[in-house]
Amino acid sequence: MATAFRIRSQTPQYRWRIVVIGGLTMAGAHAMLLHRLDAGDFTPDLFSIFALYVGLFASRHGRYTPSLVLGLIRDFFSIGLLGSYGVLYSLLHKVAERARGKLDPERPLNVFLMALTGTFLVNFGYHAMLVIAGDGIGWTRALARCASIAIASAPFAVALFPLFHLGLDTLRVDRQGGYWNF
Amino acid sequence: MRKSHEKLSLSWLLRHPLVATCILLALTIVLPYTRVGEKLKLVTFLPLAHAADDVEQTPYEELSEDERQRIDLQRERERVTTLITENARLRETLAAMDGLATRDTDFARAPLPPAVNAQVLFHGDSSAWRHSCTINRGREHGVEEGMPVVAGLTLVGRVFMAGDNHACVQLITDPGFAASCLIIDPDNKDAEPVRGILRGDGSAMPHFPRLELEDVAVGARVHAGMHVVTSDYTGQFPVGLSVGVVRETIPQAGFLQVRIEANLDLSTLEVVQVLQHRRPEIEEQALKLLRKK
């Protein structure tokens, strides 16, 4: 109850710069750096990891808007249909919100599991949108690809979440009830 | 739903995610027709493109004589290095194409439309499923949407959207890419070419990606080592652009699935050519096909 009160009393402090700069950094990393890893299907989906972090730890006052903004940023840097990632990350936010009630996102094992599931679902959802547009690559191959991306991404989440915490702490963003005030 | 005294504001939309999602989806359907999304995407691409292009920020006139000479020398060196690299690459491509030309004379002789040389500013797309690159030529240089992009005589992709000075190229590995192709036997010139549709599969293979040819008739004689070139059946691409080499055939229900290996390492592309080829009107294309028959 006390926690709930603290969350509600948290003054909305929409630090859009954190979301926008974070999104632009991730988009730049994906567009210009990650393909240089030559990791094939095992290229990590860092953008989705960041979106999951926002979904888990952003202030509840902003609801799913930061995730929607992140998704739209990714859409702007892609030749795909505008709004695809916007919708997917909004849904990821909703799912992450529910998962948080059951799993403690501060434990590395839980982070690993949530990142594994989250990146898999986002990529599988994206393929579903490709199928609707008539550009699907086949469900079996898509499943294998989504699994590869999820396996490659999950360990990064375990390492990146504490770094994100540290970064926000350094920027002196308030934290109450486990939620960062952005 | 919305009460009469409630204002329709952002906070109201935030409290009603279903309505907001519906609006977003409606925008998603409407925006592609207004081309707003593409323009916004291009605007967001440009700062990255300029950053990748490593443009000198300090005005040249403000530099001292020594600095100017140093920069001139540096630029000359870079230019020479680039030209040497480009020359070597083009020689390799030419040698490869000469080999193809001696065997597939009919296709190699097909006249190609004029080309615009372009530099690849950066590869990559923010989505792992999409494959695109940005080039430094746009409408001002005669580049239009839909034009084929090649490296030498090898197909690289097509112009997806064109700005004034930049354009975004959809690569052949993108899932949304499709092209009518012919499979030809280099060892048997009398053999009838086999038709198929090349489709990108979003393959993340970093070098010499594997592609797939769909809708190939089951009885068609296709074997490893055959060459795949573009067909002018739909008029989207000129005939005879090299695509890849057949590596494997897998019989499916009703059709043959043909796996091919691309002729180009798409991840190392630096210089490409945009062919000023315009897709003919449907009537023109129909007449062309009738004349062929």
PDB file of C-alpha atoms in Angstrom, chain A residues 28-97:
ATOM      1  CA  GLY A  28      22.335   4.530 -34.647  1.00  0.00           C
ATOM      2  CA  ALA A  29      23.959   1.455 -33.117  1.00  0.00           C
ATOM      3  CA  HIS A  30      21.632  -0.843 -35.055  1.00  0.00           C
ATOM      4  CA  ALA A  31      21.889   1.043 -38.334  1.00  0.00           C
ATOM      5  CA  MET A  32      25.622   1.620 -38.319  1.00  0.00           C
ATOM      6  CA  LEU A  33      27.430  -0.645 -35.890  1.00  0.00           C
ATOM      7  CA  LEU A  34      25.738  -3.941 -35.095  1.00  0.00           C
ATOM      8  CA  HIS A  35      25.867  -5.350 -38.617  1.00  0.00           C
ATOM      9  CA  ARG A  36      29.653  -5.028 -38.410  1.00  0.00           C
ATOM     10  CA  LEU A  37      29.648  -7.790 -35.782  1.00  0.00           C
ATOM     11  CA  ASP A  38      29.085 -10.283 -38.612  1.00  0.00           C
ATOM     12  CA  ALA A  39      27.037 -12.370 -36.203  1.00  0.00           C
ATOM     13  CA  GLY A  40      24.381 -13.313 -38.739  1.00  0.00           C
ATOM     14  CA  ASP A  41      21.096 -14.312 -37.107  1.00  0.00           C
ATOM     15  CA  PHE A  42      22.706 -14.041 -33.689  1.00  0.00           C
ATOM     16  CA  THR A  43      22.918 -10.247 -33.859  1.00  0.00           C
ATOM     17  CA  PRO A  44      21.542  -8.899 -30.549  1.00  0.00           C
ATOM     18  CA  ASP A  45      18.439  -6.731 -30.561  1.00  0.00           C
ATOM     19  CA  LEU A  46      19.652  -4.015 -28.195  1.00  0.00           C
ATOM     20  CA  PHE A  47      16.808  -1.673 -29.089  1.00  0.00           C
ATOM     21  CA  SER A  48      14.242  -4.140 -27.760  1.00  0.00           C
ATOM     22  CA  ILE A  49      16.337  -4.600 -24.617  1.00  0.00           C
ATOM     23  CA  PHE A  50      16.200  -0.853 -24.037  1.00  0.00           C
ATOM     24  CA  ALA A  51      12.448  -0.842 -24.751  1.00  0.00           C
ATOM     25  CA  LEU A  52      12.011  -3.647 -22.218  1.00  0.00           C
ATOM     26  CA  TYR A  53      13.976  -1.647 -19.665  1.00  0.00           C
ATOM     27  CA  VAL A  54      11.739   1.351 -20.254  1.00  0.00           C
ATOM     28  CA  GLY A  55       8.672  -0.868 -20.000  1.00  0.00           C
ATOM     29  CA  LEU A  56       9.861  -2.288 -16.691  1.00  0.00           C
ATOM     30  CA  PHE A  57      11.311   0.738 -14.986  1.00  0.00           C
ATOM     31  CA  ALA A  58       9.801   3.933 -16.472  1.00  0.00           C
ATOM     32  CA  SER A  59       7.433   5.957 -14.330  1.00  0.00           C
ATOM     33  CA  ARG A  60       3.881   4.622 -14.461  1.00  0.00           C
ATOM     34  CA  HIS A  61       2.607   8.138 -15.025  1.00  0.00           C
ATOM     35  CA  GLY A  62       3.876   8.056 -18.574  1.00  0.00           C
ATOM     36  CA  ARG A  63       1.986   4.792 -19.189  1.00  0.00           C
ATOM     37  CA  TYR A  64       3.082   3.219 -22.444  1.00  0.00           C
ATOM     38  CA  THR A  65       3.994   6.514 -24.136  1.00  0.00           C
ATOM     39  CA  PRO A  66       7.816   6.234 -23.728  1.00  0.00           C
ATOM     40  CA  SER A  67       7.694   2.769 -25.315  1.00  0.00           C
ATOM     41  CA  LEU A  68       5.521   4.094 -28.137  1.00  0.00           C
ATOM     42  CA  VAL A  69       8.000   6.935 -28.738  1.00  0.00           C
ATOM     43  CA  LEU A  70      10.892   4.460 -28.757  1.00  0.00           C
ATOM     44  CA  GLY A  71       9.071   2.287 -31.275  1.00  0.00           C
ATOM     45  CA  LEU A  72       8.364   5.248 -33.536  1.00  0.00           C
ATOM     46  CA  ILE A  73      12.026   6.289 -33.395  1.00  0.00           C
ATOM     47  CA  ARG A  74      12.998   2.794 -34.539  1.00  0.00           C
ATOM     48  CA  ASP A  75      10.378   2.960 -37.285  1.00  0.00           C
ATOM     49  CA  PHE A  76      11.773   6.255 -38.555  1.00  0.00           C
ATOM     50  CA  PHE A  77      15.193   4.659 -38.999  1.00  0.00           C
ATOM     51  CA  SER A  78      13.845   1.674 -40.865  1.00  0.00           C
ATOM     52  CA  ILE A  79      12.286   1.172 -44.294  1.00  0.00           C
ATOM     53  CA  GLY A  80       9.525  -0.902 -42.709  1.00  0.00           C
ATOM     54  CA  LEU A  81       5.933   0.167 -42.210  1.00  0.00           C
ATOM     55  CA  LEU A  82       5.684   3.204 -39.940  1.00  0.00           C
ATOM     56  CA  GLY A  83       4.132   2.257 -36.612  1.00  0.00           C
ATOM     57  CA  SER A  84       5.152  -1.414 -36.589  1.00  0.00           C
ATOM     58  CA  TYR A  85       7.579  -1.111 -33.718  1.00  0.00           C
ATOM     59  CA  GLY A  86       5.407   1.602 -32.161  1.00  0.00           C
ATOM     60  CA  VAL A  87       2.593  -0.880 -31.664  1.00  0.00           C
ATOM     61  CA  LEU A  88       4.930  -3.740 -30.707  1.00  0.00           C
ATOM     62  CA  TYR A  89       6.751  -1.758 -28.030  1.00  0.00           C
ATOM     63  CA  SER A  90       3.463  -0.461 -26.619  1.00  0.00           C
ATOM     64  CA  LEU A  91       2.342  -4.075 -26.262  1.00  0.00           C
ATOM     65  CA  LEU A  92       5.735  -5.003 -24.797  1.00  0.00           C
ATOM     66  CA  HIS A  93       5.219  -2.279 -22.196  1.00  0.00           C
ATOM     67  CA  LYS A  94       1.880  -3.784 -21.223  1.00  0.00           C
ATOM     68  CA  VAL A  95       3.314  -7.304 -20.998  1.00  0.00           C
ATOM     69  CA  ALA A  96       6.355  -6.092 -19.032  1.00  0.00           C
ATOM     70  CA  GLU A  97       4.054  -4.289 -16.603  1.00  0.00           C
TER      71      GLU A  97
END
